[in-house]
Amino acid sequence: MRERYTSQSRELIQSIADMLPKDAHPEAKLFIETLYAQIPFEELQRLPISKAFGMSYDTFLFAMQRGKDETKIRIFEAVESTHGFESHHLFLQILNKDKPFLVDSLTNEVARLGFTLHASYNAVFQIARSDKGELQYISDSSEDSANRESFVHFELSGLPEGMDARDLQNHLEYVLSYVDLTVDDWKSMHNKAVEARDAVSHASHFNQTDIDEALDFMDWLMHKNFVFLGYLSVDFSFEDAAPNPKIDRSSLLGISKIDDIPLEINVGPQLVDVRKASRYSRVHRRTLMDVITVKRINEDGQITGEHRFYGLFTSSAYYQSAMSIPLVGRKIEQLLKRSGFTSYSHNAKALIAILQFMPRDELFQVSENDLFDLSIGILALETRPGVKLFARMDIPRRYISAIVYVPRELFSTDVRNQVTHTLEKHFKARQENFETQIGESPLARLHLVMRTTEQTPDVLDIDTIEQEIATAIMLWPEKLQ
């Protein structure tokens, strides 16, 4: 680790460590060196040296004691007489066994709670402790993972009105419990994915092409393209030909053990289905979770239940070629055949480009017919840019996915807000997520995911809404004059 120091950072860190009192613990110096070796030098330079020392030495004293599997959280306002430095920010520090998803999950939670994050540091230490949790020594080797401890440091705006330090700690402990379950049950969830794949391979009553596609997708999913957060098994009993789903409570893994996820019926023709859950992830990324449903089929070809995996597609799943992703690649191949465009024609290349840059969630979830209408509609816009709205409601009627194309030169934050307001008004829905794309194309794209309400109409009047949006956008430049 020391080899990573630059000469400048080495000198600065040494000057901080030299401020230790003579009677300091013998491991304090290595602790400070290890801490600041993992903080960007530019960040360290911004700290007054007295604060850098006071903060690091106070942190060392905080880390002196930690019980086995204990998560230590402290929330405080720094006072010179107590902590050795002062700051007008609220300090939040967490010392925990090192594991994946800690920093991003905690960062997302403090943002969700309305805090402004002024500074964030994290470091991993190799700490040997006594049976009582007392710090004995700090290792300078990264080979031993048994004693890896993660330290997370946030400097925040003050506590929001109506929240005290105990409330904040409760929120953080709740998120950490999700992280613990995700990490502890990861191997078991992966094994369930292998089990589901094996079951698909024996679904002899299905078309072999569909079986092969489902197998390829499960292989792809398990190849670092999906973060498994939760799992449950659903059993079906049929009453009057209607499926009656029931969760097998003994099957719960990961976040399913503590998160009461609504159970929507999903008896479609596909062996494997991809949808959005109704809950946000508290682990890794704060976004709506994805649900992978794999049918369980008995020897008679009857659907007897489902494997359900809750989680998030990894970043690699969003940036790799759409053509290479099972299920999605097949949709695109079928669409290209249906279009009638010759392989190397301009239209075929333009259509492939449209599909490659389509919101990846849409490619997973939209039907082949809807995807054809959407992509051909976008292709028509390429030659004559204008305002165009595409919208669909998911099968359980929980969300509306709306894609709005606007001439690039007219798009702005104000226009985005105007479009969102118009859609919320007509759909009787509220915005959950949005994503914009502005590139070399003459069109800017706004993708909105909106949660439905009881007032959301069954049929969406797309043409009327599109015309209202177009009129408002075309008049917008005049409003600014």
PDB file of N, CA, C and O in Angstrom, residues 101 178-197 218 221-222 226-233 251-257 261 283 289 292 294 307-312:
ATOM      1  N   PHE A 101     -21.094  -3.370  -1.710  1.00  0.00           N
ATOM      2  CA  PHE A 101     -22.284  -2.510  -1.718  1.00  0.00           C
ATOM      3  C   PHE A 101     -22.410  -1.575  -0.518  1.00  0.00           C
ATOM      4  O   PHE A 101     -23.417  -0.870  -0.403  1.00  0.00           O
ATOM      5  N   TYR A 178     -30.194  -4.952   4.776  1.00  0.00           N
ATOM      6  CA  TYR A 178     -30.428  -5.385   3.397  1.00  0.00           C
ATOM      7  C   TYR A 178     -29.107  -5.825   2.749  1.00  0.00           C
ATOM      8  O   TYR A 178     -29.056  -6.838   2.045  1.00  0.00           O
ATOM      9  N   VAL A 179     -28.058  -5.024   2.973  1.00  0.00           N
ATOM     10  CA  VAL A 179     -26.752  -5.374   2.422  1.00  0.00           C
ATOM     11  C   VAL A 179     -26.284  -6.718   2.975  1.00  0.00           C
ATOM     12  O   VAL A 179     -25.800  -7.587   2.231  1.00  0.00           O
ATOM     13  N   ASP A 180     -26.440  -6.909   4.287  1.00  0.00           N
ATOM     14  CA  ASP A 180     -26.013  -8.165   4.920  1.00  0.00           C
ATOM     15  C   ASP A 180     -26.725  -9.361   4.297  1.00  0.00           C
ATOM     16  O   ASP A 180     -26.096 -10.383   3.966  1.00  0.00           O
ATOM     17  N   LEU A 181     -28.037  -9.266   4.132  1.00  0.00           N
ATOM     18  CA  LEU A 181     -28.803 -10.383   3.580  1.00  0.00           C
ATOM     19  C   LEU A 181     -28.418 -10.660   2.131  1.00  0.00           C
ATOM     20  O   LEU A 181     -28.334 -11.820   1.705  1.00  0.00           O
ATOM     21  N   THR A 182     -28.189  -9.596   1.378  1.00  0.00           N
ATOM     22  CA  THR A 182     -27.789  -9.756  -0.021  1.00  0.00           C
ATOM     23  C   THR A 182     -26.456 -10.488  -0.128  1.00  0.00           C
ATOM     24  O   THR A 182     -26.310 -11.434  -0.918  1.00  0.00           O
ATOM     25  N   VAL A 183     -25.483 -10.055   0.666  1.00  0.00           N
ATOM     26  CA  VAL A 183     -24.150 -10.654   0.605  1.00  0.00           C
ATOM     27  C   VAL A 183     -24.153 -12.069   1.186  1.00  0.00           C
ATOM     28  O   VAL A 183     -23.582 -12.999   0.600  1.00  0.00           O
ATOM     29  N   ASP A 184     -24.814 -12.238   2.332  1.00  0.00           N
ATOM     30  CA  ASP A 184     -24.809 -13.547   2.997  1.00  0.00           C
ATOM     31  C   ASP A 184     -25.502 -14.622   2.166  1.00  0.00           C
ATOM     32  O   ASP A 184     -25.101 -15.795   2.195  1.00  0.00           O
ATOM     33  N   ASP A 185     -26.542 -14.242   1.415  1.00  0.00           N
ATOM     34  CA  ASP A 185     -27.329 -15.234   0.662  1.00  0.00           C
ATOM     35  C   ASP A 185     -26.980 -15.275  -0.821  1.00  0.00           C
ATOM     36  O   ASP A 185     -27.661 -15.946  -1.599  1.00  0.00           O
ATOM     37  N   TRP A 186     -25.933 -14.535  -1.216  1.00  0.00           N
ATOM     38  CA  TRP A 186     -25.626 -14.469  -2.643  1.00  0.00           C
ATOM     39  C   TRP A 186     -25.395 -15.856  -3.229  1.00  0.00           C
ATOM     40  O   TRP A 186     -25.941 -16.197  -4.287  1.00  0.00           O
ATOM     41  N   LYS A 187     -24.595 -16.672  -2.580  1.00  0.00           N
ATOM     42  CA  LYS A 187     -24.273 -17.990  -3.120  1.00  0.00           C
ATOM     43  C   LYS A 187     -25.533 -18.845  -3.230  1.00  0.00           C
ATOM     44  O   LYS A 187     -25.722 -19.545  -4.241  1.00  0.00           O
ATOM     45  N   SER A 188     -26.394 -18.788  -2.229  1.00  0.00           N
ATOM     46  CA  SER A 188     -27.634 -19.570  -2.270  1.00  0.00           C
ATOM     47  C   SER A 188     -28.539 -19.104  -3.405  1.00  0.00           C
ATOM     48  O   SER A 188     -29.183 -19.919  -4.081  1.00  0.00           O
ATOM     49  N   MET A 189     -28.600 -17.778  -3.640  1.00  0.00           N
ATOM     50  CA  MET A 189     -29.429 -17.269  -4.741  1.00  0.00           C
ATOM     51  C   MET A 189     -28.847 -17.687  -6.088  1.00  0.00           C
ATOM     52  O   MET A 189     -29.596 -18.030  -7.017  1.00  0.00           O
ATOM     53  N   HIS A 190     -27.537 -17.663  -6.189  1.00  0.00           N
ATOM     54  CA  HIS A 190     -26.903 -18.111  -7.430  1.00  0.00           C
ATOM     55  C   HIS A 190     -27.192 -19.587  -7.674  1.00  0.00           C
ATOM     56  O   HIS A 190     -27.469 -20.001  -8.808  1.00  0.00           O
ATOM     57  N   ASN A 191     -27.166 -20.384  -6.615  1.00  0.00           N
ATOM     58  CA  ASN A 191     -27.486 -21.813  -6.749  1.00  0.00           C
ATOM     59  C   ASN A 191     -28.927 -22.002  -7.211  1.00  0.00           C
ATOM     60  O   ASN A 191     -29.229 -22.926  -7.977  1.00  0.00           O
ATOM     61  N   LYS A 192     -29.832 -21.147  -6.730  1.00  0.00           N
ATOM     62  CA  LYS A 192     -31.230 -21.224  -7.171  1.00  0.00           C
ATOM     63  C   LYS A 192     -31.347 -20.888  -8.658  1.00  0.00           C
ATOM     64  O   LYS A 192     -32.190 -21.455  -9.367  1.00  0.00           O
ATOM     65  N   ALA A 193     -30.511 -19.969  -9.125  1.00  0.00           N
ATOM     66  CA  ALA A 193     -30.516 -19.639 -10.553  1.00  0.00           C
ATOM     67  C   ALA A 193     -30.035 -20.836 -11.380  1.00  0.00           C
ATOM     68  O   ALA A 193     -30.582 -21.123 -12.450  1.00  0.00           O
ATOM     69  N   VAL A 194     -29.034 -21.550 -10.864  1.00  0.00           N
ATOM     70  CA  VAL A 194     -28.565 -22.773 -11.538  1.00  0.00           C
ATOM     71  C   VAL A 194     -29.677 -23.814 -11.543  1.00  0.00           C
ATOM     72  O   VAL A 194     -29.920 -24.482 -12.569  1.00  0.00           O
ATOM     73  N   GLU A 195     -30.375 -23.954 -10.427  1.00  0.00           N
ATOM     74  CA  GLU A 195     -31.490 -24.900 -10.331  1.00  0.00           C
ATOM     75  C   GLU A 195     -32.594 -24.541 -11.324  1.00  0.00           C
ATOM     76  O   GLU A 195     -33.163 -25.422 -11.995  1.00  0.00           O
ATOM     77  N   ALA A 196     -32.917 -23.242 -11.422  1.00  0.00           N
ATOM     78  CA  ALA A 196     -33.951 -22.801 -12.356  1.00  0.00           C
ATOM     79  C   ALA A 196     -33.533 -23.084 -13.796  1.00  0.00           C
ATOM     80  O   ALA A 196     -34.351 -23.503 -14.627  1.00  0.00           O
ATOM     81  N   ARG A 197     -32.252 -22.873 -14.084  1.00  0.00           N
ATOM     82  CA  ARG A 197     -31.765 -23.146 -15.431  1.00  0.00           C
ATOM     83  C   ARG A 197     -31.884 -24.629 -15.769  1.00  0.00           C
ATOM     84  O   ARG A 197     -32.310 -24.984 -16.876  1.00  0.00           O
ATOM     85  N   MET A 218     -30.259 -17.372 -18.995  1.00  0.00           N
ATOM     86  CA  MET A 218     -29.874 -17.684 -17.621  1.00  0.00           C
ATOM     87  C   MET A 218     -28.351 -17.748 -17.483  1.00  0.00           C
ATOM     88  O   MET A 218     -27.787 -17.306 -16.483  1.00  0.00           O
ATOM     89  N   LEU A 221     -27.207 -14.200 -17.521  1.00  0.00           N
ATOM     90  CA  LEU A 221     -27.571 -13.528 -16.276  1.00  0.00           C
ATOM     91  C   LEU A 221     -26.550 -13.824 -15.186  1.00  0.00           C
ATOM     92  O   LEU A 221     -26.128 -12.921 -14.445  1.00  0.00           O
ATOM     93  N   MET A 222     -26.136 -15.086 -15.101  1.00  0.00           N
ATOM     94  CA  MET A 222     -25.225 -15.504 -14.036  1.00  0.00           C
ATOM     95  C   MET A 222     -23.774 -15.134 -14.321  1.00  0.00           C
ATOM     96  O   MET A 222     -22.921 -15.295 -13.453  1.00  0.00           O
ATOM     97  N   PHE A 226     -26.064  -9.641 -13.499  1.00  0.00           N
ATOM     98  CA  PHE A 226     -27.209  -9.405 -12.618  1.00  0.00           C
ATOM     99  C   PHE A 226     -26.744  -9.472 -11.172  1.00  0.00           C
ATOM    100  O   PHE A 226     -25.978 -10.376 -10.799  1.00  0.00           O
ATOM    101  N   VAL A 227     -27.179  -8.494 -10.375  1.00  0.00           N
ATOM    102  CA  VAL A 227     -26.909  -8.497  -8.939  1.00  0.00           C
ATOM    103  C   VAL A 227     -28.117  -9.122  -8.246  1.00  0.00           C
ATOM    104  O   VAL A 227     -29.207  -8.541  -8.239  1.00  0.00           O
ATOM    105  N   PHE A 228     -27.935 -10.317  -7.697  1.00  0.00           N
ATOM    106  CA  PHE A 228     -29.028 -10.997  -7.014  1.00  0.00           C
ATOM    107  C   PHE A 228     -29.253 -10.365  -5.636  1.00  0.00           C
ATOM    108  O   PHE A 228     -28.365 -10.371  -4.787  1.00  0.00           O
ATOM    109  N   LEU A 229     -30.451  -9.829  -5.425  1.00  0.00           N
ATOM    110  CA  LEU A 229     -30.788  -9.208  -4.143  1.00  0.00           C
ATOM    111  C   LEU A 229     -31.764 -10.056  -3.330  1.00  0.00           C
ATOM    112  O   LEU A 229     -31.707 -10.064  -2.094  1.00  0.00           O
ATOM    113  N   GLY A 230     -32.668 -10.739  -4.000  1.00  0.00           N
ATOM    114  CA  GLY A 230     -33.659 -11.542  -3.286  1.00  0.00           C
ATOM    115  C   GLY A 230     -34.197 -12.657  -4.154  1.00  0.00           C
ATOM    116  O   GLY A 230     -34.101 -12.613  -5.393  1.00  0.00           O
ATOM    117  N   TYR A 231     -34.757 -13.660  -3.510  1.00  0.00           N
ATOM    118  CA  TYR A 231     -35.330 -14.804  -4.227  1.00  0.00           C
ATOM    119  C   TYR A 231     -36.520 -15.323  -3.449  1.00  0.00           C
ATOM    120  O   TYR A 231     -36.563 -15.286  -2.206  1.00  0.00           O
ATOM    121  N   LEU A 232     -37.522 -15.798  -4.191  1.00  0.00           N
ATOM    122  CA  LEU A 232     -38.613 -16.553  -3.584  1.00  0.00           C
ATOM    123  C   LEU A 232     -39.192 -17.524  -4.606  1.00  0.00           C
ATOM    124  O   LEU A 232     -39.071 -17.323  -5.826  1.00  0.00           O
ATOM    125  N   SER A 233     -39.776 -18.569  -4.105  1.00  0.00           N
ATOM    126  CA  SER A 233     -40.427 -19.575  -4.944  1.00  0.00           C
ATOM    127  C   SER A 233     -41.935 -19.420  -4.797  1.00  0.00           C
ATOM    128  O   SER A 233     -42.448 -19.236  -3.685  1.00  0.00           O
ATOM    129  N   SER A 251     -38.597 -20.709   1.208  1.00  0.00           N
ATOM    130  CA  SER A 251     -37.663 -20.501   0.097  1.00  0.00           C
ATOM    131  C   SER A 251     -36.995 -19.128   0.122  1.00  0.00           C
ATOM    132  O   SER A 251     -36.082 -18.878  -0.652  1.00  0.00           O
ATOM    133  N   LEU A 252     -37.439 -18.236   1.003  1.00  0.00           N
ATOM    134  CA  LEU A 252     -37.010 -16.843   0.956  1.00  0.00           C
ATOM    135  C   LEU A 252     -35.504 -16.700   1.155  1.00  0.00           C
ATOM    136  O   LEU A 252     -34.923 -17.271   2.079  1.00  0.00           O
ATOM    137  N   LEU A 253     -34.900 -15.898   0.281  1.00  0.00           N
ATOM    138  CA  LEU A 253     -33.469 -15.613   0.365  1.00  0.00           C
ATOM    139  C   LEU A 253     -33.236 -14.118   0.157  1.00  0.00           C
ATOM    140  O   LEU A 253     -34.032 -13.441  -0.506  1.00  0.00           O
ATOM    141  N   GLY A 254     -32.128 -13.616   0.689  1.00  0.00           N
ATOM    142  CA  GLY A 254     -31.778 -12.219   0.497  1.00  0.00           C
ATOM    143  C   GLY A 254     -32.815 -11.288   1.086  1.00  0.00           C
ATOM    144  O   GLY A 254     -33.387 -11.543   2.147  1.00  0.00           O
ATOM    145  N   ILE A 255     -33.091 -10.188   0.386  1.00  0.00           N
ATOM    146  CA  ILE A 255     -33.996  -9.164   0.909  1.00  0.00           C
ATOM    147  C   ILE A 255     -35.427  -9.661   1.043  1.00  0.00           C
ATOM    148  O   ILE A 255     -36.228  -9.051   1.753  1.00  0.00           O
ATOM    149  N   SER A 256     -35.760 -10.769   0.373  1.00  0.00           N
ATOM    150  CA  SER A 256     -37.119 -11.316   0.481  1.00  0.00           C
ATOM    151  C   SER A 256     -37.441 -11.733   1.909  1.00  0.00           C
ATOM    152  O   SER A 256     -38.607 -11.849   2.277  1.00  0.00           O
ATOM    153  N   LYS A 257     -36.417 -11.932   2.716  1.00  0.00           N
ATOM    154  CA  LYS A 257     -36.646 -12.333   4.107  1.00  0.00           C
ATOM    155  C   LYS A 257     -37.238 -11.209   4.942  1.00  0.00           C
ATOM    156  O   LYS A 257     -37.889 -11.464   5.969  1.00  0.00           O
ATOM    157  N   ILE A 261     -42.667  -8.126  -0.550  1.00  0.00           N
ATOM    158  CA  ILE A 261     -42.844  -7.688  -1.935  1.00  0.00           C
ATOM    159  C   ILE A 261     -44.203  -8.157  -2.450  1.00  0.00           C
ATOM    160  O   ILE A 261     -44.543  -9.330  -2.345  1.00  0.00           O
ATOM    161  N   VAL A 283     -30.126  -1.497  -1.983  1.00  0.00           N
ATOM    162  CA  VAL A 283     -28.751  -1.991  -2.083  1.00  0.00           C
ATOM    163  C   VAL A 283     -28.162  -1.587  -3.441  1.00  0.00           C
ATOM    164  O   VAL A 283     -28.809  -1.731  -4.478  1.00  0.00           O
ATOM    165  N   MET A 289     -36.247  -2.250  -8.759  1.00  0.00           N
ATOM    166  CA  MET A 289     -35.609  -3.545  -8.985  1.00  0.00           C
ATOM    167  C   MET A 289     -36.178  -4.235 -10.220  1.00  0.00           C
ATOM    168  O   MET A 289     -37.311  -3.980 -10.630  1.00  0.00           O
ATOM    169  N   ILE A 292     -36.779 -11.267 -12.405  1.00  0.00           N
ATOM    170  CA  ILE A 292     -36.608 -12.335 -13.388  1.00  0.00           C
ATOM    171  C   ILE A 292     -37.477 -13.500 -12.944  1.00  0.00           C
ATOM    172  O   ILE A 292     -37.277 -14.052 -11.855  1.00  0.00           O
ATOM    173  N   VAL A 294     -38.841 -17.292 -13.727  1.00  0.00           N
ATOM    174  CA  VAL A 294     -38.565 -18.523 -14.484  1.00  0.00           C
ATOM    175  C   VAL A 294     -39.640 -19.540 -14.132  1.00  0.00           C
ATOM    176  O   VAL A 294     -39.840 -19.868 -12.953  1.00  0.00           O
ATOM    177  N   HIS A 307     -39.834 -19.543 -10.168  1.00  0.00           N
ATOM    178  CA  HIS A 307     -38.687 -19.003  -9.441  1.00  0.00           C
ATOM    179  C   HIS A 307     -38.694 -17.496  -9.697  1.00  0.00           C
ATOM    180  O   HIS A 307     -38.792 -17.069 -10.855  1.00  0.00           O
ATOM    181  N   ARG A 308     -38.580 -16.698  -8.651  1.00  0.00           N
ATOM    182  CA  ARG A 308     -38.528 -15.241  -8.844  1.00  0.00           C
ATOM    183  C   ARG A 308     -37.250 -14.677  -8.232  1.00  0.00           C
ATOM    184  O   ARG A 308     -36.988 -14.859  -7.043  1.00  0.00           O
ATOM    185  N   PHE A 309     -36.494 -14.003  -9.072  1.00  0.00           N
ATOM    186  CA  PHE A 309     -35.242 -13.392  -8.651  1.00  0.00           C
ATOM    187  C   PHE A 309     -35.387 -11.874  -8.715  1.00  0.00           C
ATOM    188  O   PHE A 309     -35.728 -11.320  -9.766  1.00  0.00           O
ATOM    189  N   TYR A 310     -35.123 -11.229  -7.596  1.00  0.00           N
ATOM    190  CA  TYR A 310     -35.180  -9.772  -7.527  1.00  0.00           C
ATOM    191  C   TYR A 310     -33.756  -9.231  -7.498  1.00  0.00           C
ATOM    192  O   TYR A 310     -32.891  -9.762  -6.795  1.00  0.00           O
ATOM    193  N   GLY A 311     -33.520  -8.185  -8.264  1.00  0.00           N
ATOM    194  CA  GLY A 311     -32.174  -7.640  -8.283  1.00  0.00           C
ATOM    195  C   GLY A 311     -32.028  -6.500  -9.269  1.00  0.00           C
ATOM    196  O   GLY A 311     -33.013  -5.831  -9.631  1.00  0.00           O
ATOM    197  N   LEU A 312     -30.811  -6.300  -9.729  1.00  0.00           N
ATOM    198  CA  LEU A 312     -30.479  -5.211 -10.636  1.00  0.00           C
ATOM    199  C   LEU A 312     -29.549  -5.729 -11.730  1.00  0.00           C
ATOM    200  O   LEU A 312     -28.605  -6.472 -11.439  1.00  0.00           O
TER     201      LEU A 312
END
